[in-house]
Amino acid sequence: MTTTTRLYSGPLSMFGAKAEIAAREKGVRFELVMVPFTTDDAYEPKHPEVLRVNPVKQQVPVLVDEEVALFDSTQIFEYLEDRYPQPALWPEGIAGRARARQLEQKSDEVFFPNVVKLFGLQDAMQSAPAVAACAACARFYEELEGLLATREHLAGPYSFADIAFYMAHVFADRKGAGMTQATPRLVAWRDRVGTRPAVRAVVDPMMRFLASQGRGVPAFLQR
């Protein structure tokens, strides 16, 4: 019996994009199911498989593979690494993997909450909340700039940490907190990651979707 791997995502799901890039980097054959999208950045109606697997949060991404049904992009990362160990997307060694996992977690839980604060503030970017959120993003960029003084990618080799932060930064740029030449190594890292076929296969359709809705596309992603 042939087992179909399905990934449920959405056209503007940052976390879904993370999972899809990881699956493509791993060379996984999967069916991509895009759930309905409404213009208020919500996904309605809720897809029945998303509700089944993730009944509390009711959010994408959801991965269904063999007897496993998972939600949460980080858990999907871990499953893909175990199920498809090559090419590896965590560094070798306990310490290296721990550092990479922490960077991935900080992208989602430390950096991205500042981006969320900018949602709905594009007409009030000089307001105190917007200025504070942009300043927090800039401080995070400076932290990563320091890491890149001795390596090409955030955790050494290309990893899930790079996938996570690349997508978080795409959304930060969309909301007015993009990188500047104050962090040239980080800008160069962004450009390197952005040329990867798996990244372009996910990000380019997302940008086309934004353009089709008359929404702004980050300058560095305008093809």
PDB file of C-alpha atoms in Angstrom:
ATOM      1  CA  MET A   1       0.000   0.000   0.000  1.00  0.00           C
ATOM      2  CA  THR A   2       1.328   3.405  -0.934  1.00  0.00           C
ATOM      3  CA  THR A   3       1.446   5.899   1.904  1.00  0.00           C
ATOM      4  CA  THR A   4       0.871   9.537   1.028  1.00  0.00           C
ATOM      5  CA  THR A   5       2.650  12.147   3.087  1.00  0.00           C
ATOM      6  CA  ARG A   6       0.554  15.278   3.351  1.00  0.00           C
ATOM      7  CA  LEU A   7       1.553  18.696   4.618  1.00  0.00           C
ATOM      8  CA  TYR A   8      -1.267  21.113   5.406  1.00  0.00           C
ATOM      9  CA  SER A   9      -0.198  24.731   5.173  1.00  0.00           C
ATOM     10  CA  GLY A  10      -1.518  28.075   3.972  1.00  0.00           C
ATOM     11  CA  PRO A  11      -0.409  30.699   1.438  1.00  0.00           C
ATOM     12  CA  LEU A  12       0.726  33.118   4.161  1.00  0.00           C
ATOM     13  CA  SER A  13       1.629  30.710   6.953  1.00  0.00           C
ATOM     14  CA  MET A  14       5.132  31.439   8.227  1.00  0.00           C
ATOM     15  CA  PHE A  15       5.197  28.236  10.252  1.00  0.00           C
ATOM     16  CA  GLY A  16       3.798  26.223   7.360  1.00  0.00           C
ATOM     17  CA  ALA A  17       6.534  27.641   5.135  1.00  0.00           C
ATOM     18  CA  LYS A  18       9.148  26.504   7.666  1.00  0.00           C
ATOM     19  CA  ALA A  19       7.837  22.952   7.550  1.00  0.00           C
ATOM     20  CA  GLU A  20       7.575  22.919   3.761  1.00  0.00           C
ATOM     21  CA  ILE A  21      11.121  24.195   3.263  1.00  0.00           C
ATOM     22  CA  ALA A  22      12.411  21.515   5.638  1.00  0.00           C
ATOM     23  CA  ALA A  23      10.541  18.769   3.776  1.00  0.00           C
ATOM     24  CA  ARG A  24      11.909  19.998   0.462  1.00  0.00           C
ATOM     25  CA  GLU A  25      15.457  20.201   1.821  1.00  0.00           C
ATOM     26  CA  LYS A  26      15.079  16.594   2.952  1.00  0.00           C
ATOM     27  CA  GLY A  27      13.844  15.515  -0.460  1.00  0.00           C
ATOM     28  CA  VAL A  28      10.589  14.198   0.989  1.00  0.00           C
ATOM     29  CA  ARG A  29       7.854  13.407  -1.533  1.00  0.00           C
ATOM     30  CA  PHE A  30       4.675  14.943  -0.156  1.00  0.00           C
ATOM     31  CA  GLU A  31       1.316  16.339  -1.146  1.00  0.00           C
ATOM     32  CA  LEU A  32       0.941  20.004  -0.206  1.00  0.00           C
ATOM     33  CA  VAL A  33      -2.582  20.928   0.856  1.00  0.00           C
ATOM     34  CA  MET A  34      -3.231  24.662   1.068  1.00  0.00           C
ATOM     35  CA  VAL A  35      -6.129  25.392   3.396  1.00  0.00           C
ATOM     36  CA  PRO A  36      -8.636  28.201   2.670  1.00  0.00           C
ATOM     37  CA  PHE A  37      -7.401  31.712   3.368  1.00  0.00           C
ATOM     38  CA  THR A  38      -9.312  34.902   4.138  1.00  0.00           C
ATOM     39  CA  THR A  39      -7.958  38.420   3.785  1.00  0.00           C
ATOM     40  CA  ASP A  40      -7.870  39.104   7.529  1.00  0.00           C
ATOM     41  CA  ASP A  41      -4.894  36.724   7.813  1.00  0.00           C
ATOM     42  CA  ALA A  42      -7.125  33.925   9.079  1.00  0.00           C
ATOM     43  CA  TYR A  43      -7.730  30.446   7.694  1.00  0.00           C
ATOM     44  CA  GLU A  44     -11.430  29.746   7.278  1.00  0.00           C
ATOM     45  CA  PRO A  45     -13.228  27.453   7.122  1.00  0.00           C
ATOM     46  CA  LYS A  46     -11.028  25.252   9.255  1.00  0.00           C
ATOM     47  CA  HIS A  47      -9.829  22.210   7.321  1.00  0.00           C
ATOM     48  CA  PRO A  48     -11.222  18.985   8.862  1.00  0.00           C
ATOM     49  CA  GLU A  49      -7.815  17.301   8.940  1.00  0.00           C
ATOM     50  CA  VAL A  50      -6.301  20.317  10.701  1.00  0.00           C
ATOM     51  CA  LEU A  51      -9.127  20.173  13.238  1.00  0.00           C
ATOM     52  CA  ARG A  52      -8.559  16.449  13.753  1.00  0.00           C
ATOM     53  CA  VAL A  53      -4.823  16.701  14.339  1.00  0.00           C
ATOM     54  CA  ASN A  54      -4.702  20.098  16.060  1.00  0.00           C
ATOM     55  CA  PRO A  55      -8.132  20.509  17.701  1.00  0.00           C
ATOM     56  CA  VAL A  56      -7.105  23.091  20.293  1.00  0.00           C
ATOM     57  CA  LYS A  57      -5.062  25.598  18.255  1.00  0.00           C
ATOM     58  CA  GLN A  58      -6.715  24.663  14.944  1.00  0.00           C
ATOM     59  CA  GLN A  59      -3.680  25.924  13.044  1.00  0.00           C
ATOM     60  CA  VAL A  60      -1.352  24.838  10.267  1.00  0.00           C
ATOM     61  CA  PRO A  61       1.134  23.346   9.699  1.00  0.00           C
ATOM     62  CA  VAL A  62      -0.043  19.781  10.088  1.00  0.00           C
ATOM     63  CA  LEU A  63       1.996  16.847   8.798  1.00  0.00           C
ATOM     64  CA  VAL A  64       0.414  13.425   8.243  1.00  0.00           C
ATOM     65  CA  ASP A  65       2.957  10.724   7.407  1.00  0.00           C
ATOM     66  CA  GLU A  66       2.368   6.988   7.776  1.00  0.00           C
ATOM     67  CA  GLU A  67       0.959   6.491  11.291  1.00  0.00           C
ATOM     68  CA  VAL A  68       2.140   9.891  12.537  1.00  0.00           C
ATOM     69  CA  ALA A  69       0.069  13.085  12.585  1.00  0.00           C
ATOM     70  CA  LEU A  70       1.850  16.162  13.908  1.00  0.00           C
ATOM     71  CA  PHE A  71       1.329  19.869  14.331  1.00  0.00           C
ATOM     72  CA  ASP A  72       3.820  22.616  15.284  1.00  0.00           C
ATOM     73  CA  SER A  73       6.683  23.397  12.931  1.00  0.00           C
ATOM     74  CA  THR A  74       9.382  22.580  15.488  1.00  0.00           C
ATOM     75  CA  GLN A  75       7.929  19.132  16.173  1.00  0.00           C
ATOM     76  CA  ILE A  76       7.727  18.583  12.421  1.00  0.00           C
ATOM     77  CA  PHE A  77      11.416  19.531  12.139  1.00  0.00           C
ATOM     78  CA  GLU A  78      12.334  16.942  14.753  1.00  0.00           C
ATOM     79  CA  TYR A  79      10.237  14.231  13.110  1.00  0.00           C
ATOM     80  CA  LEU A  80      11.705  14.899   9.667  1.00  0.00           C
ATOM     81  CA  GLU A  81      15.230  14.693  11.054  1.00  0.00           C
ATOM     82  CA  ASP A  82      14.503  11.312  12.645  1.00  0.00           C
ATOM     83  CA  ARG A  83      12.508   9.921   9.725  1.00  0.00           C
ATOM     84  CA  TYR A  84      14.789  11.233   6.973  1.00  0.00           C
ATOM     85  CA  PRO A  85      18.237  11.683   8.555  1.00  0.00           C
ATOM     86  CA  GLN A  86      20.001  12.663   5.318  1.00  0.00           C
ATOM     87  CA  PRO A  87      20.740  15.360   4.515  1.00  0.00           C
ATOM     88  CA  ALA A  88      21.145  16.315   8.158  1.00  0.00           C
ATOM     89  CA  LEU A  89      19.596  19.619   9.187  1.00  0.00           C
ATOM     90  CA  TRP A  90      20.884  19.646  12.758  1.00  0.00           C
ATOM     91  CA  PRO A  91      24.630  20.026  13.368  1.00  0.00           C
ATOM     92  CA  GLU A  92      26.755  17.119  14.567  1.00  0.00           C
ATOM     93  CA  GLY A  93      27.438  16.844  18.263  1.00  0.00           C
ATOM     94  CA  ILE A  94      25.269  17.366  21.321  1.00  0.00           C
ATOM     95  CA  ALA A  95      26.433  20.939  21.951  1.00  0.00           C
ATOM     96  CA  GLY A  96      26.057  21.978  18.314  1.00  0.00           C
ATOM     97  CA  ARG A  97      22.536  20.588  18.103  1.00  0.00           C
ATOM     98  CA  ALA A  98      21.599  22.244  21.380  1.00  0.00           C
ATOM     99  CA  ARG A  99      22.779  25.639  20.131  1.00  0.00           C
ATOM    100  CA  ALA A 100      20.920  25.205  16.855  1.00  0.00           C
ATOM    101  CA  ARG A 101      17.721  24.177  18.633  1.00  0.00           C
ATOM    102  CA  GLN A 102      17.976  27.215  20.876  1.00  0.00           C
ATOM    103  CA  LEU A 103      18.390  29.504  17.865  1.00  0.00           C
ATOM    104  CA  GLU A 104      15.351  27.945  16.201  1.00  0.00           C
ATOM    105  CA  GLN A 105      13.332  28.417  19.390  1.00  0.00           C
ATOM    106  CA  LYS A 106      14.466  32.033  19.767  1.00  0.00           C
ATOM    107  CA  SER A 107      13.386  32.797  16.205  1.00  0.00           C
ATOM    108  CA  ASP A 108       9.860  31.647  17.036  1.00  0.00           C
ATOM    109  CA  GLU A 109       9.531  32.700  20.665  1.00  0.00           C
ATOM    110  CA  VAL A 110      11.858  35.704  21.118  1.00  0.00           C
ATOM    111  CA  PHE A 111      12.151  37.391  17.719  1.00  0.00           C
ATOM    112  CA  PHE A 112       8.798  36.701  16.097  1.00  0.00           C
ATOM    113  CA  PRO A 113       6.604  38.019  18.960  1.00  0.00           C
ATOM    114  CA  ASN A 114       8.070  41.460  18.225  1.00  0.00           C
ATOM    115  CA  VAL A 115       6.986  41.073  14.610  1.00  0.00           C
ATOM    116  CA  VAL A 116       3.481  40.120  15.727  1.00  0.00           C
ATOM    117  CA  LYS A 117       3.306  43.424  17.639  1.00  0.00           C
ATOM    118  CA  LEU A 118       3.682  45.215  14.284  1.00  0.00           C
ATOM    119  CA  PHE A 119       0.622  43.568  12.748  1.00  0.00           C
ATOM    120  CA  GLY A 120      -1.935  46.307  12.139  1.00  0.00           C
ATOM    121  CA  LEU A 121       0.559  49.117  12.815  1.00  0.00           C
ATOM    122  CA  GLN A 122       1.734  49.762   9.249  1.00  0.00           C
ATOM    123  CA  ASP A 123      -0.050  53.132   9.297  1.00  0.00           C
ATOM    124  CA  ALA A 124       1.411  53.969  12.711  1.00  0.00           C
ATOM    125  CA  MET A 125       5.065  53.012  12.424  1.00  0.00           C
ATOM    126  CA  GLN A 126       6.119  56.084  14.463  1.00  0.00           C
ATOM    127  CA  SER A 127       3.952  55.051  17.391  1.00  0.00           C
ATOM    128  CA  ALA A 128       5.661  53.951  20.593  1.00  0.00           C
ATOM    129  CA  PRO A 129       4.662  50.261  20.249  1.00  0.00           C
ATOM    130  CA  ALA A 130       5.927  50.090  16.660  1.00  0.00           C
ATOM    131  CA  VAL A 131       9.198  51.849  17.449  1.00  0.00           C
ATOM    132  CA  ALA A 132       9.806  49.533  20.397  1.00  0.00           C
ATOM    133  CA  ALA A 133       9.079  46.409  18.336  1.00  0.00           C
ATOM    134  CA  CYS A 134      11.404  47.524  15.525  1.00  0.00           C
ATOM    135  CA  ALA A 135      14.151  48.294  18.052  1.00  0.00           C
ATOM    136  CA  ALA A 136      13.795  44.811  19.539  1.00  0.00           C
ATOM    137  CA  CYS A 137      14.108  43.274  16.066  1.00  0.00           C
ATOM    138  CA  ALA A 138      17.207  45.376  15.384  1.00  0.00           C
ATOM    139  CA  ARG A 139      18.820  44.156  18.605  1.00  0.00           C
ATOM    140  CA  PHE A 140      18.154  40.573  17.581  1.00  0.00           C
ATOM    141  CA  TYR A 141      19.730  41.231  14.185  1.00  0.00           C
ATOM    142  CA  GLU A 142      22.834  42.565  15.943  1.00  0.00           C
ATOM    143  CA  GLU A 143      23.057  39.407  18.049  1.00  0.00           C
ATOM    144  CA  LEU A 144      22.989  37.217  14.937  1.00  0.00           C
ATOM    145  CA  GLU A 145      25.459  39.491  13.165  1.00  0.00           C
ATOM    146  CA  GLY A 146      27.927  38.591  15.901  1.00  0.00           C
ATOM    147  CA  LEU A 147      27.387  34.870  15.362  1.00  0.00           C
ATOM    148  CA  LEU A 148      28.117  35.202  11.652  1.00  0.00           C
ATOM    149  CA  ALA A 149      31.555  36.667  12.292  1.00  0.00           C
ATOM    150  CA  THR A 150      32.931  33.121  12.444  1.00  0.00           C
ATOM    151  CA  ARG A 151      30.492  31.043  10.364  1.00  0.00           C
ATOM    152  CA  GLU A 152      28.401  31.090   7.188  1.00  0.00           C
ATOM    153  CA  HIS A 153      25.178  29.967   8.846  1.00  0.00           C
ATOM    154  CA  LEU A 154      23.621  30.634  12.210  1.00  0.00           C
ATOM    155  CA  ALA A 155      24.598  27.352  13.894  1.00  0.00           C
ATOM    156  CA  GLY A 156      27.624  26.520  11.725  1.00  0.00           C
ATOM    157  CA  PRO A 157      26.281  24.262   8.948  1.00  0.00           C
ATOM    158  CA  TYR A 158      22.980  25.101   7.288  1.00  0.00           C
ATOM    159  CA  SER A 159      20.235  23.926   9.619  1.00  0.00           C
ATOM    160  CA  PHE A 160      16.648  24.206  10.777  1.00  0.00           C
ATOM    161  CA  ALA A 161      17.769  27.335  12.653  1.00  0.00           C
ATOM    162  CA  ASP A 162      18.430  29.079   9.330  1.00  0.00           C
ATOM    163  CA  ILE A 163      15.060  28.001   7.926  1.00  0.00           C
ATOM    164  CA  ALA A 164      13.230  29.293  10.990  1.00  0.00           C
ATOM    165  CA  PHE A 165      14.903  32.674  11.129  1.00  0.00           C
ATOM    166  CA  TYR A 166      14.790  33.238   7.377  1.00  0.00           C
ATOM    167  CA  MET A 167      11.007  32.896   7.379  1.00  0.00           C
ATOM    168  CA  ALA A 168      10.611  34.994  10.539  1.00  0.00           C
ATOM    169  CA  HIS A 169      12.651  37.728   8.911  1.00  0.00           C
ATOM    170  CA  VAL A 170      10.533  37.638   5.736  1.00  0.00           C
ATOM    171  CA  PHE A 171       7.533  38.522   7.872  1.00  0.00           C
ATOM    172  CA  ALA A 172       9.494  41.136   9.824  1.00  0.00           C
ATOM    173  CA  ASP A 173      10.458  42.859   6.581  1.00  0.00           C
ATOM    174  CA  ARG A 174       6.832  42.765   5.413  1.00  0.00           C
ATOM    175  CA  LYS A 175       5.788  44.515   8.602  1.00  0.00           C
ATOM    176  CA  GLY A 176       8.470  47.205   8.559  1.00  0.00           C
ATOM    177  CA  ALA A 177      11.307  45.704  10.619  1.00  0.00           C
ATOM    178  CA  GLY A 178      13.698  44.540   7.923  1.00  0.00           C
ATOM    179  CA  MET A 179      17.468  44.288   8.026  1.00  0.00           C
ATOM    180  CA  THR A 180      19.715  47.211   7.141  1.00  0.00           C
ATOM    181  CA  GLN A 181      23.372  47.597   6.232  1.00  0.00           C
ATOM    182  CA  ALA A 182      24.035  47.911   9.958  1.00  0.00           C
ATOM    183  CA  THR A 183      24.268  44.101   9.831  1.00  0.00           C
ATOM    184  CA  PRO A 184      26.064  43.346   6.537  1.00  0.00           C
ATOM    185  CA  ARG A 185      26.961  39.758   7.419  1.00  0.00           C
ATOM    186  CA  LEU A 186      23.333  39.014   8.223  1.00  0.00           C
ATOM    187  CA  VAL A 187      22.188  40.580   4.957  1.00  0.00           C
ATOM    188  CA  ALA A 188      24.703  38.405   3.087  1.00  0.00           C
ATOM    189  CA  TRP A 189      23.437  35.345   5.011  1.00  0.00           C
ATOM    190  CA  ARG A 190      19.856  36.209   4.020  1.00  0.00           C
ATOM    191  CA  ASP A 191      20.857  36.401   0.375  1.00  0.00           C
ATOM    192  CA  ARG A 192      22.696  33.052   0.533  1.00  0.00           C
ATOM    193  CA  VAL A 193      19.777  31.273   2.170  1.00  0.00           C
ATOM    194  CA  GLY A 194      17.339  32.883  -0.238  1.00  0.00           C
ATOM    195  CA  THR A 195      19.034  31.307  -3.261  1.00  0.00           C
ATOM    196  CA  ARG A 196      18.512  27.738  -2.024  1.00  0.00           C
ATOM    197  CA  PRO A 197      16.101  25.888  -4.339  1.00  0.00           C
ATOM    198  CA  ALA A 198      13.961  24.612  -1.453  1.00  0.00           C
ATOM    199  CA  VAL A 199      13.611  28.129  -0.049  1.00  0.00           C
ATOM    200  CA  ARG A 200      12.730  29.679  -3.390  1.00  0.00           C
ATOM    201  CA  ALA A 201      10.204  26.909  -4.103  1.00  0.00           C
ATOM    202  CA  VAL A 202       8.286  27.994  -1.001  1.00  0.00           C
ATOM    203  CA  VAL A 203       8.896  31.724  -0.772  1.00  0.00           C
ATOM    204  CA  ASP A 204       8.336  32.642  -4.424  1.00  0.00           C
ATOM    205  CA  PRO A 205       4.708  31.353  -4.491  1.00  0.00           C
ATOM    206  CA  MET A 206       4.069  33.168  -1.200  1.00  0.00           C
ATOM    207  CA  MET A 207       5.307  36.425  -2.719  1.00  0.00           C
ATOM    208  CA  ARG A 208       3.195  35.869  -5.833  1.00  0.00           C
ATOM    209  CA  PHE A 209       0.183  35.369  -3.583  1.00  0.00           C
ATOM    210  CA  LEU A 210       0.925  38.650  -1.788  1.00  0.00           C
ATOM    211  CA  ALA A 211       1.279  40.478  -5.089  1.00  0.00           C
ATOM    212  CA  SER A 212      -1.985  39.002  -6.377  1.00  0.00           C
ATOM    213  CA  GLN A 213      -3.751  40.535  -3.379  1.00  0.00           C
ATOM    214  CA  GLY A 214      -2.137  43.926  -3.837  1.00  0.00           C
ATOM    215  CA  ARG A 215      -0.005  43.480  -0.726  1.00  0.00           C
ATOM    216  CA  GLY A 216       3.573  44.650  -0.507  1.00  0.00           C
ATOM    217  CA  VAL A 217       6.422  42.300  -1.354  1.00  0.00           C
ATOM    218  CA  PRO A 218       9.785  42.873   0.410  1.00  0.00           C
ATOM    219  CA  ALA A 219      12.280  44.562  -1.895  1.00  0.00           C
ATOM    220  CA  PHE A 220      14.812  41.760  -1.533  1.00  0.00           C
ATOM    221  CA  LEU A 221      12.190  39.264  -2.769  1.00  0.00           C
ATOM    222  CA  GLN A 222      10.978  41.188  -5.792  1.00  0.00           C
ATOM    223  CA  ARG A 223      12.071  38.974  -8.691  1.00  0.00           C
TER     224      ARG A 223
END
